[in-house]
CSV table of C-alpha atoms and ligand atoms in Angstrom, one decimal:
chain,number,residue,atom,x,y,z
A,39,UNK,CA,59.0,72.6,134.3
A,40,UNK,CA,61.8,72.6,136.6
A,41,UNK,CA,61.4,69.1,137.5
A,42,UNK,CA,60.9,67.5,134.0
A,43,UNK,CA,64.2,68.7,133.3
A,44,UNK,CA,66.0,68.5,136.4
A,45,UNK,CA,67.6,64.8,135.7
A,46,UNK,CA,68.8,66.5,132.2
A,47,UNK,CA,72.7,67.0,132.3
A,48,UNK,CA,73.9,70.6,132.6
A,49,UNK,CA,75.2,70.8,128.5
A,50,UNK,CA,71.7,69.9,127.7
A,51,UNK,CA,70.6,72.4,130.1
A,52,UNK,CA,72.6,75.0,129.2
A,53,UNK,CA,71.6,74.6,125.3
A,54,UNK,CA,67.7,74.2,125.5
A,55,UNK,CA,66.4,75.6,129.0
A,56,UNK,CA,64.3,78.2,127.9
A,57,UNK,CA,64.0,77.1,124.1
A,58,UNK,CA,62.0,75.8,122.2
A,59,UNK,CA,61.8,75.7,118.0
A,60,UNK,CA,59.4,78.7,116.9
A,61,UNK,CA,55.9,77.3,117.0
A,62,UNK,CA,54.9,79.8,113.9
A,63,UNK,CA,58.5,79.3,112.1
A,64,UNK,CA,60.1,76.2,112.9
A,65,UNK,CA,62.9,78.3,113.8
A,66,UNK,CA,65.3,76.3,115.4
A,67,UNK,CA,67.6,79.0,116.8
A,68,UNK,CA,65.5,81.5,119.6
A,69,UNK,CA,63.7,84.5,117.8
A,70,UNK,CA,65.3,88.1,118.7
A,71,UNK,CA,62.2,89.7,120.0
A,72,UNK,CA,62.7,93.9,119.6
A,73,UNK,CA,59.4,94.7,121.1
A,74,UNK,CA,58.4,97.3,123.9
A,75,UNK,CA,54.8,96.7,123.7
A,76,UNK,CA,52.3,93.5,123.2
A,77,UNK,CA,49.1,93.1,121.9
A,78,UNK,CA,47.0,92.2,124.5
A,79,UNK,CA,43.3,91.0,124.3
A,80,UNK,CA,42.4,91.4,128.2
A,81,UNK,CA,41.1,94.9,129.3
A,82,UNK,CA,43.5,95.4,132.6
A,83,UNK,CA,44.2,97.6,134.7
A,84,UNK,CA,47.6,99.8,133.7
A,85,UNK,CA,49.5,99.1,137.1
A,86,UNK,CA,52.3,96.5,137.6
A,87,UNK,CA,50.3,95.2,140.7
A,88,UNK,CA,47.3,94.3,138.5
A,89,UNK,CA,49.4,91.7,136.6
A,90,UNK,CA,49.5,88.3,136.9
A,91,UNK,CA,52.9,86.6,137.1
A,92,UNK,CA,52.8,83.9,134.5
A,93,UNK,CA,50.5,86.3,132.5
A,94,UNK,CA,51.0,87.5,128.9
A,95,UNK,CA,53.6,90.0,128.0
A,96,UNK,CA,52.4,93.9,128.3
A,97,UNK,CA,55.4,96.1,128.0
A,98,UNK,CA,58.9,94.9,128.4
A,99,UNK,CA,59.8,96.7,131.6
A,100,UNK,CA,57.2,93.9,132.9
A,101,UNK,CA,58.6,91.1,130.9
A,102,UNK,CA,59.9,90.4,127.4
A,103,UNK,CA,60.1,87.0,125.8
A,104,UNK,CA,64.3,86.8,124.8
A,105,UNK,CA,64.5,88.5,128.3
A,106,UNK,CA,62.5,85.6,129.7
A,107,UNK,CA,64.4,82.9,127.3
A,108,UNK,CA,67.9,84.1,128.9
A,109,UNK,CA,66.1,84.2,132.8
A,110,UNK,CA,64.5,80.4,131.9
A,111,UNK,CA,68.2,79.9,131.3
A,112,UNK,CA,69.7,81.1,134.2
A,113,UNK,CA,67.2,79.5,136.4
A,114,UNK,CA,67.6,76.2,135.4
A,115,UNK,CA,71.8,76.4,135.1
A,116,UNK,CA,71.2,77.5,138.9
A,117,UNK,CA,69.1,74.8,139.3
A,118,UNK,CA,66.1,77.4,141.1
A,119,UNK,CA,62.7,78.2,140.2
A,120,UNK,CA,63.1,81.4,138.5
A,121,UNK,CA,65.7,84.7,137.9
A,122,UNK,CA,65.6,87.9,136.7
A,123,UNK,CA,68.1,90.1,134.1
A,124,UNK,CA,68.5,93.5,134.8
A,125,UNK,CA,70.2,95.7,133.1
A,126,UNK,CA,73.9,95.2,134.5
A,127,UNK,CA,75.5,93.3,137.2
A,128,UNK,CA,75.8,96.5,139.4
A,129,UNK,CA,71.6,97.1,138.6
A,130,UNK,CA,71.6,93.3,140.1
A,131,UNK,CA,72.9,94.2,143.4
A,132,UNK,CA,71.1,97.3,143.7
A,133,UNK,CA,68.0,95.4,143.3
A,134,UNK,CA,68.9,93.3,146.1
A,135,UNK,CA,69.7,95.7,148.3
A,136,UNK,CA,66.6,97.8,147.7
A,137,UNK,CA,64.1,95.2,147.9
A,138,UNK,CA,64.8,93.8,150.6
A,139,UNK,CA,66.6,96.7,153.0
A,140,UNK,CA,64.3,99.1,153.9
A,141,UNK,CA,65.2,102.2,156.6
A,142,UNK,CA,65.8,100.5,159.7
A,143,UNK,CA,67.5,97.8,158.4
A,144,UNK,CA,71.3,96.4,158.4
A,145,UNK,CA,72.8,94.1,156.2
A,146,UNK,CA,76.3,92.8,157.0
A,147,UNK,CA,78.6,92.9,153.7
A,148,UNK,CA,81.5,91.6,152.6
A,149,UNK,CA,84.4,93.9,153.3
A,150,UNK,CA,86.6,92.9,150.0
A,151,UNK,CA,84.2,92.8,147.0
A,152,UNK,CA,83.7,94.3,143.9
A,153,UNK,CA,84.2,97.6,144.3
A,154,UNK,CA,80.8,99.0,142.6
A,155,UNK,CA,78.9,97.1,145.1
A,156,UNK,CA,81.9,97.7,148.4
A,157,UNK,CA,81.2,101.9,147.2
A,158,UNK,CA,76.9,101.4,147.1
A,159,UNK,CA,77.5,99.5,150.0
A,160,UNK,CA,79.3,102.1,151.9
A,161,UNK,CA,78.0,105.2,150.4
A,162,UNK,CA,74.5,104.9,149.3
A,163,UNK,CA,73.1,102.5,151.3
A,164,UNK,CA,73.1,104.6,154.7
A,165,UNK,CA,71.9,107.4,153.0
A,166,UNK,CA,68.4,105.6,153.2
A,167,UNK,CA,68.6,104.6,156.3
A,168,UNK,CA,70.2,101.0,155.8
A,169,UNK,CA,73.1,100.5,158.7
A,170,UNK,CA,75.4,98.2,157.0
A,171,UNK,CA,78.7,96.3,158.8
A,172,UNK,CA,81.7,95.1,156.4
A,173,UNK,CA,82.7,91.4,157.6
A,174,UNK,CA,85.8,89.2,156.7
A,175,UNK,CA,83.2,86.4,155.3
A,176,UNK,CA,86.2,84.3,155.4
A,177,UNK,CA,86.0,84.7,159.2
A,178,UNK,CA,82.6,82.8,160.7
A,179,UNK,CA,82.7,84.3,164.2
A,180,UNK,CA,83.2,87.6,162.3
A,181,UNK,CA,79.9,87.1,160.5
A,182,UNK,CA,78.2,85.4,163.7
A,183,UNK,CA,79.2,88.4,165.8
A,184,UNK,CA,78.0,91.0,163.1
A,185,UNK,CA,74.4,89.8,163.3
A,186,UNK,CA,71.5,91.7,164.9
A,187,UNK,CA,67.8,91.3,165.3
A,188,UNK,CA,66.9,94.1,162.7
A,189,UNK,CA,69.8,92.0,160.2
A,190,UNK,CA,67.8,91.5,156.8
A,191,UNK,CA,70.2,90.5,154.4
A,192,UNK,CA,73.8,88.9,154.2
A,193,UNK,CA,75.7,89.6,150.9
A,194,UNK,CA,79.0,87.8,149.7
A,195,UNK,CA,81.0,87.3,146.9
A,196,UNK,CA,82.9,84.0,146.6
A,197,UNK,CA,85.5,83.6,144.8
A,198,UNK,CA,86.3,87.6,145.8
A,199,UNK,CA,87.4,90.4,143.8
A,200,UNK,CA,90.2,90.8,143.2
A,201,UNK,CA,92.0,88.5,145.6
A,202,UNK,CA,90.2,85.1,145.2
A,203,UNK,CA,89.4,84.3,149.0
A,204,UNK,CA,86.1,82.5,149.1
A,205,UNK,CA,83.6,82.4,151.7
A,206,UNK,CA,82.5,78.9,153.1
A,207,UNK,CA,78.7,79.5,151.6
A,208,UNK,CA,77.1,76.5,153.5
A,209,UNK,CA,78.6,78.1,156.9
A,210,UNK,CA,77.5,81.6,156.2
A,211,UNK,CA,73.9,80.4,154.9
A,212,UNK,CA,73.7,79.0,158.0
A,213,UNK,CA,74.6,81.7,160.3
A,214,UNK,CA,72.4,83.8,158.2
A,215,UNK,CA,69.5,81.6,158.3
A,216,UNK,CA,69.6,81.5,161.8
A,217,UNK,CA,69.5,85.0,162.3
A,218,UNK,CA,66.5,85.6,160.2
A,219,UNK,CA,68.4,87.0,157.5
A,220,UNK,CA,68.4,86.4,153.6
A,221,UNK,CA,71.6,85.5,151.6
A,222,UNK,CA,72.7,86.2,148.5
A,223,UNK,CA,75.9,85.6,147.0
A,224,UNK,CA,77.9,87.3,144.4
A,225,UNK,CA,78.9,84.3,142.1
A,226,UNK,CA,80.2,86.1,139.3
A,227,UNK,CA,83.7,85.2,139.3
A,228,UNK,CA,82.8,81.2,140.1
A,229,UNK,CA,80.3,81.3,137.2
A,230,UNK,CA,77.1,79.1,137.5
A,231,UNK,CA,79.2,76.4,136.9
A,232,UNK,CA,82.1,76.8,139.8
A,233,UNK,CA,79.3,76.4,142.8
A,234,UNK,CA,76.3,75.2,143.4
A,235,UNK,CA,74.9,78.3,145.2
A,236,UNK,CA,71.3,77.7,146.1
A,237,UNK,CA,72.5,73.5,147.2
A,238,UNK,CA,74.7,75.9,149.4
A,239,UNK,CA,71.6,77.7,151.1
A,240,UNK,CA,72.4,80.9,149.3
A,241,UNK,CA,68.7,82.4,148.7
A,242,UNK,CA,69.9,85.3,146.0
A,243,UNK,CA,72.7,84.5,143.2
A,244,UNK,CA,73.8,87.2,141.9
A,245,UNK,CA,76.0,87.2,138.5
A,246,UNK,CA,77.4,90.2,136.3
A,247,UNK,CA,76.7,88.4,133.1
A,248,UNK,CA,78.9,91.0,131.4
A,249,UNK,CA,81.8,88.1,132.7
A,250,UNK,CA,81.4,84.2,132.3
A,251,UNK,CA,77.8,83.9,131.3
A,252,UNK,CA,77.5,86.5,128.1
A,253,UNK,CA,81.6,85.4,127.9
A,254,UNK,CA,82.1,87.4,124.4
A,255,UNK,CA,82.7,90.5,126.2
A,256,UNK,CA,79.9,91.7,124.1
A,257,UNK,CA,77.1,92.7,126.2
A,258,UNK,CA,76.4,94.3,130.0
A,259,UNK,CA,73.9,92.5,132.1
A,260,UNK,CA,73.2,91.1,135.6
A,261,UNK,CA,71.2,88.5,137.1
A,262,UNK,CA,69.6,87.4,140.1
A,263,UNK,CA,68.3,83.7,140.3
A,264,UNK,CA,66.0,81.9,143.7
A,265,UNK,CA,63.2,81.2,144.4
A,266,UNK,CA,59.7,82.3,142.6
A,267,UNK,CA,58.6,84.4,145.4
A,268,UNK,CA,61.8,86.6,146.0
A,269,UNK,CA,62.4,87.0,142.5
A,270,UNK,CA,58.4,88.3,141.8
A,271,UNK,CA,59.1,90.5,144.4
A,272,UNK,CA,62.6,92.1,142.9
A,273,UNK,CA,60.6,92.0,139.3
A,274,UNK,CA,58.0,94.3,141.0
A,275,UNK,CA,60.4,96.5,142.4
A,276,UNK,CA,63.8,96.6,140.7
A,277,UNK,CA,62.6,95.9,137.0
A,278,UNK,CA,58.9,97.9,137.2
A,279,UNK,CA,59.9,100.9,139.5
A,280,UNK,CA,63.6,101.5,139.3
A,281,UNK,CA,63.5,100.3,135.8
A,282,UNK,CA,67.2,98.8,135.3
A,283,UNK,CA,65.7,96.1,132.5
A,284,UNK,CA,67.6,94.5,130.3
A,285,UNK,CA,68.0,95.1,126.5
A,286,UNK,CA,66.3,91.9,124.5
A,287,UNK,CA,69.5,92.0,121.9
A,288,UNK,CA,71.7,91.4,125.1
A,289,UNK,CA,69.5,88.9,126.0
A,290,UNK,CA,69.9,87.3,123.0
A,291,UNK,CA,73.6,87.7,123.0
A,292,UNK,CA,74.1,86.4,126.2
A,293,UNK,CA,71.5,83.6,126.2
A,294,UNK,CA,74.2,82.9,123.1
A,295,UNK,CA,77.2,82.1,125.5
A,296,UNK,CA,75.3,80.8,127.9
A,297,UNK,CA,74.7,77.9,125.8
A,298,UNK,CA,78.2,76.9,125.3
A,299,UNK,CA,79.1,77.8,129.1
A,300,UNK,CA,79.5,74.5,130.6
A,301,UNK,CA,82.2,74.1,127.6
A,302,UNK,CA,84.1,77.2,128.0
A,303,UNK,CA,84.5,76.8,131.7
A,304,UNK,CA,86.3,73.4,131.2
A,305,UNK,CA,88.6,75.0,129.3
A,306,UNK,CA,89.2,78.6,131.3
A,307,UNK,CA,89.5,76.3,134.3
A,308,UNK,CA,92.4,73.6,132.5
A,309,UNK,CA,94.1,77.1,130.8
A,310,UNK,CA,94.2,78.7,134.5
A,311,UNK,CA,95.6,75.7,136.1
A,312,UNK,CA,98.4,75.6,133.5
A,313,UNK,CA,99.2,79.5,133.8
A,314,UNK,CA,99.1,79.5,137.6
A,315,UNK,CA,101.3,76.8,138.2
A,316,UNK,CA,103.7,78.0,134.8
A,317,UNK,CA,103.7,81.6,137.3
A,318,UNK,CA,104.5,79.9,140.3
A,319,UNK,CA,107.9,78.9,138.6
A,320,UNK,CA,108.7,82.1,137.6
A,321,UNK,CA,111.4,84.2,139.7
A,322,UNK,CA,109.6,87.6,139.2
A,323,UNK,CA,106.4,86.2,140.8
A,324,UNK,CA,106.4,86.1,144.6
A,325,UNK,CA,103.1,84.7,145.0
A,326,UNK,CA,100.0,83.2,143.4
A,327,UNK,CA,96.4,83.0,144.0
A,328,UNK,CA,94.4,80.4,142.8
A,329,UNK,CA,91.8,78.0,144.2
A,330,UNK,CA,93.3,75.0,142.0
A,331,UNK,CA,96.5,75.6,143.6
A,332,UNK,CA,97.3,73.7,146.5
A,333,UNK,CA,99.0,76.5,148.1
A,334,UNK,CA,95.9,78.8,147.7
A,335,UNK,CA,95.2,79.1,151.9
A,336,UNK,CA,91.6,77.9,151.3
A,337,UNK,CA,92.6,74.6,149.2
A,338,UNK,CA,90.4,72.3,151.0
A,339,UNK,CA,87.4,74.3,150.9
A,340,UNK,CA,87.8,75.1,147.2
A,341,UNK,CA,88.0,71.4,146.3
A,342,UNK,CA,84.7,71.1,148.5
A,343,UNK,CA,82.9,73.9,147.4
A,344,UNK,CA,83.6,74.5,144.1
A,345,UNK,CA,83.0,72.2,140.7
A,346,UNK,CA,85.0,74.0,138.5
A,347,UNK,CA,87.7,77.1,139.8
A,348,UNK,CA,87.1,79.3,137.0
A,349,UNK,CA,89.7,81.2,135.1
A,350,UNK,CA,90.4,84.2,137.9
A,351,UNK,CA,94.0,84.4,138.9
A,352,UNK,CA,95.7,86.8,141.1
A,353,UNK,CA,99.4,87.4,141.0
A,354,UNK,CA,102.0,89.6,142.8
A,355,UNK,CA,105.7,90.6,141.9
A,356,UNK,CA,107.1,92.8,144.7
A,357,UNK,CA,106.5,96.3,145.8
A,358,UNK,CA,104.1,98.7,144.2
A,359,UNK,CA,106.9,99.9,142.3
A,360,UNK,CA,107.8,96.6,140.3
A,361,UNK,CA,103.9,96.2,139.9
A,362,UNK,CA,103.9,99.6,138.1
A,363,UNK,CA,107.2,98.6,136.4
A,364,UNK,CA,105.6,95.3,135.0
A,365,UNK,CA,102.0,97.1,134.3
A,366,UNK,CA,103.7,98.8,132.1
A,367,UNK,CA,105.9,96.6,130.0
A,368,UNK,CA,102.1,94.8,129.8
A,369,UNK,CA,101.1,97.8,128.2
A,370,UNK,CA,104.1,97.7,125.5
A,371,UNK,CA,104.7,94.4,125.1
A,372,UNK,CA,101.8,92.2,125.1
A,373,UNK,CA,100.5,91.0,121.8
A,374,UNK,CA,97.6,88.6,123.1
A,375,UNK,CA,96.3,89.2,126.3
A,376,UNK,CA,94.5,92.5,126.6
A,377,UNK,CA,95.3,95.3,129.6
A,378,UNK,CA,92.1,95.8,130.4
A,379,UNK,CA,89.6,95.3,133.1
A,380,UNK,CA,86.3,92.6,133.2
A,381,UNK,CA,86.8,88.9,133.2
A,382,UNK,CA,85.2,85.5,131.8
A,383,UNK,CA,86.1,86.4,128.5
A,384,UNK,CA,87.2,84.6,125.3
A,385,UNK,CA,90.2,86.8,125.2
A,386,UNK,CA,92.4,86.9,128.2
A,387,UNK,CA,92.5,90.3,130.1
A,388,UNK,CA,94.7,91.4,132.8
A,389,UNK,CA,95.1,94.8,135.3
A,390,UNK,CA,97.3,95.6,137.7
A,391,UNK,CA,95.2,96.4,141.0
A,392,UNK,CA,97.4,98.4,143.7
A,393,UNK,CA,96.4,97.9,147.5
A,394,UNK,CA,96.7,101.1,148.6
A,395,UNK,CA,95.2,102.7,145.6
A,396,UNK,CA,92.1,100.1,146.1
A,397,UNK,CA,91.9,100.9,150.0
A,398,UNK,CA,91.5,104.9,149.3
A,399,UNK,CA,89.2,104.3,146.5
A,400,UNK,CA,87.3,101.6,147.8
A,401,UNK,CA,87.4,99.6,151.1
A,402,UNK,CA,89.2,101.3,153.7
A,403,UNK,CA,90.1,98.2,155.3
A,404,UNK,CA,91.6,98.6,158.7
A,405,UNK,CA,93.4,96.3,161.2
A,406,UNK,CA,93.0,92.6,161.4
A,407,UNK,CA,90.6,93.2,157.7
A,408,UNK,CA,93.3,94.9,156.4
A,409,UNK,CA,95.4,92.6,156.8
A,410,UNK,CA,93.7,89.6,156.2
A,411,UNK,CA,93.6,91.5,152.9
A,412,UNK,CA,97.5,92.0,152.4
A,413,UNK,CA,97.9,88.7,153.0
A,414,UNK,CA,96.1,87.6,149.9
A,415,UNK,CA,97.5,91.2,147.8
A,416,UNK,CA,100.5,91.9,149.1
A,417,UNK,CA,101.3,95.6,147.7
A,418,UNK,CA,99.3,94.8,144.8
A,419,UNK,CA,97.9,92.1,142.4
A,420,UNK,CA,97.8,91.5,138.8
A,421,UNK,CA,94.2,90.4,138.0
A,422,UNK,CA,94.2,87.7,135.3
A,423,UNK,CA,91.1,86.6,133.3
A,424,UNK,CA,92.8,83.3,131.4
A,425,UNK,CA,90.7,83.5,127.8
A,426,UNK,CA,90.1,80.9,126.0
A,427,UNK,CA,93.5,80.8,124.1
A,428,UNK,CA,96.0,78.5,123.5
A,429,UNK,CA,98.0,78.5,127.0
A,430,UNK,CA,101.1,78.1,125.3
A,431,UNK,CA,100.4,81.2,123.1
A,432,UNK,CA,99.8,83.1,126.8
A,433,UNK,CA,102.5,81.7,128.3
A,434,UNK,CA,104.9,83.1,125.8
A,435,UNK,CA,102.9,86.2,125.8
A,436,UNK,CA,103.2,87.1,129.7
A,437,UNK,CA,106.9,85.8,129.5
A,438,UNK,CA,107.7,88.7,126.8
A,439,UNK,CA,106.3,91.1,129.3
A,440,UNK,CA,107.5,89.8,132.9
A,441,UNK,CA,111.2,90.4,132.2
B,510,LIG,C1,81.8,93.2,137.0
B,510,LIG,C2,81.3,92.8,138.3
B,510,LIG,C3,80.1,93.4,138.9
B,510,LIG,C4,79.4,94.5,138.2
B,510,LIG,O1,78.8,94.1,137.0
B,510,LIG,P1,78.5,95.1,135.8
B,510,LIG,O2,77.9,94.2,134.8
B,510,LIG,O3,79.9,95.6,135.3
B,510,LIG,O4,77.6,96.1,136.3
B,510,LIG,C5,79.7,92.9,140.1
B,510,LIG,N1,80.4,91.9,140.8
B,510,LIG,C6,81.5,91.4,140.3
B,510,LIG,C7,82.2,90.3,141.0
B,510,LIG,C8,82.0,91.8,139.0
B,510,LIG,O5,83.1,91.2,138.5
């Protein structure tokens, strides 16, 4: 399958991977499939390890066929064999951690990351038994010198939250590779379409399609795409036994955005570009964070890595004081862009993200981390989802609200 379509374009991939016109109907659009259960013919055994993998559906904790339709998707945007949805981005992560780290194990982590998966990371995981270290993945001989012998996974996040450093994915595969370890990466603020992850050597992508993919801000999911094997193996233990599935009507919906994806990320890519340089003019901004910008410290790896540089901006104005200020004539005065958090949305969103609140709730950076960290925040950053709005329209709108 993968190969028949693997010389198709990635519109035409976005828009029929995993369709096909109801046989039964003629239906062009995909069927919403509501079912829990399936018919089934076969007299089988009742336990998950008694199923085939390309056999029929059972019961949707297995498999469901708009689940699948969204996961065919996925795959073939990702250009791998197969992915799974789970329920949310954070049941994504936690099905990579907990099929593949087992008591005994160590994983080395990126030290800035979403901060769901930088508190499981921390907290949870050595509660089992899981050692974990917290690497600058911006730093190689940082990740070189974190790996052991019992090192089972590497997990990064490139373009980070909320700061936009990236990780040189090719380097860290590497590394990884050498070591024995798997990688996965936390692509969600590149989208599908800002890397190619698994060209990278990346093993597990990982996306929060609550952001770019679903893009409507409509529906909560997550995904992991790779290889058959790996992903069988997190069906059989994330979706079977821990039983974060995904609802088939969020499938639906965000099999929906998906198909215009390629589309929308052109445009949240040009409307970024536009913004961050218009904020980079303006006297109450001190600095700006954005992998289209040449002054983004990573510039040249951006332009190598990276297809498309998404719509994720980070922006500073002074002290934690003036961000509070400014937070808060956001709150009064803007008439467009929404105070809120989540990202790769229609509608633009924004939040103010304080360092030092972040660091107590969150990282606990430290030292040379720390302030590799400060370097990119400053006090503080104003996270900045550019929608898919007229930039003029957001541009008059932030204006209003920055004075
Ligand atoms: C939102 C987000 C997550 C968590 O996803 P949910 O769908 O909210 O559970 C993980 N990683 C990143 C980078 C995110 O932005």
């Amino acid at each position: 399958m993968q190969h028949a379509n693997s010389k198709r374009g990635l519109m035409t991939t976005a828009i029929h991977a995993g369709e096909t016109p109801d046989p039964t109907t003629g239906a062009s659009a995909p069927p919403l499939h509501m079912s829990s259960t399936f018919v089934t013919n076969q007299v089988a055994g009742f336990s998950a390890h008694d199923l085939e993998d390309d056999g029929n559906f059972l019961y949707a904790r297995w498999g469901n066929p708009t689940v699948q339709m969204l996961e065919q998707k996925m795959a073939a945007i990702e250009g791998v064999e197969d992915c799974i949805c789970l329920a949310s981005g954070m049941a994504a992560a936690t099905a990579i951690f907990l099929t593949f780290l087992s008591a005994g194990d160590h994983a080395v982590i990126s030290d800035v990351s979403y901060a769901g998966v930088a508190e499981l990371a921390r907290d949870t995981l050595p509660r089992f038994g899981i050692s974990i270290s917290l690497v600058d993945m911006s730093d190689l001989a940082a990740v070189a010198a974190a790996l052991r012998p019992n090192t089972k996974v590497v997990h990064t996040e490139s373009p980070v939250n909320p700061i936009g450093r990236l990780t040189d994915l090719a380097a860290v595969s590497k590394l990884a590779h050498e070591a024995g370890a798997l990688v996965s990466c936390d692509a969600t603020f590149a989208s599908p379409l800002g890397q190619k992850s698994a060209a990278l050597g990346i093993d597990l992508i990982m996306h929060s399609v609550t952001k770019y993919v679903g893009g409507h801000g409509d529906a909560v999911g997550g995904a992991v795409a790779g290889c058959k094997a790996l992903i069988s193996q997190i069906r059989g233990e994330s979706a079977i036994h821990h039983g974060g599935v995904m609802s088939p009507f969020n499938a639906w919906l965000v099999a929906r955005g998906l198909s215009l994806l390629p589309m929308r990320m052109r445009a949240h890519q040009s409307g970024a570009q536009v913004i961050s340089e218009w904020l980079e003019a303006q006297p109450q901004v001190i600095r700006v964070i954005y992998p289209g910008l040449k002054s983004h410290p990573q510039y040249d790896l951006a332009q190598n890595q990276m297809q498309n540089t998404s719509g994720m901006i980070s922006f500073q104005v002074g002290d934690a004081a003036t961000g509070r200020k400014i937070a808060q004539q956001m709150i009064d005065r803007l008439k467009i862009v929404h105070y809120a958090v989540s990202l790769g949305h229609h509608r633009s969103l924004i939040f103010w993200m304080e360092t030092q609140g972040l660091m107590d709730s969150s990282f606990h950076l430290s030292g040379t981390q720390f302030e590799s960290y400060r370097s990119y925040a400053g006090e503080g950053v104003f996270r900045m989802s550019v929608g898919l709005e007229d930039p003029e329209d957001l541009i008059r709108d932030l204006s209003g609200a920055l004075s």
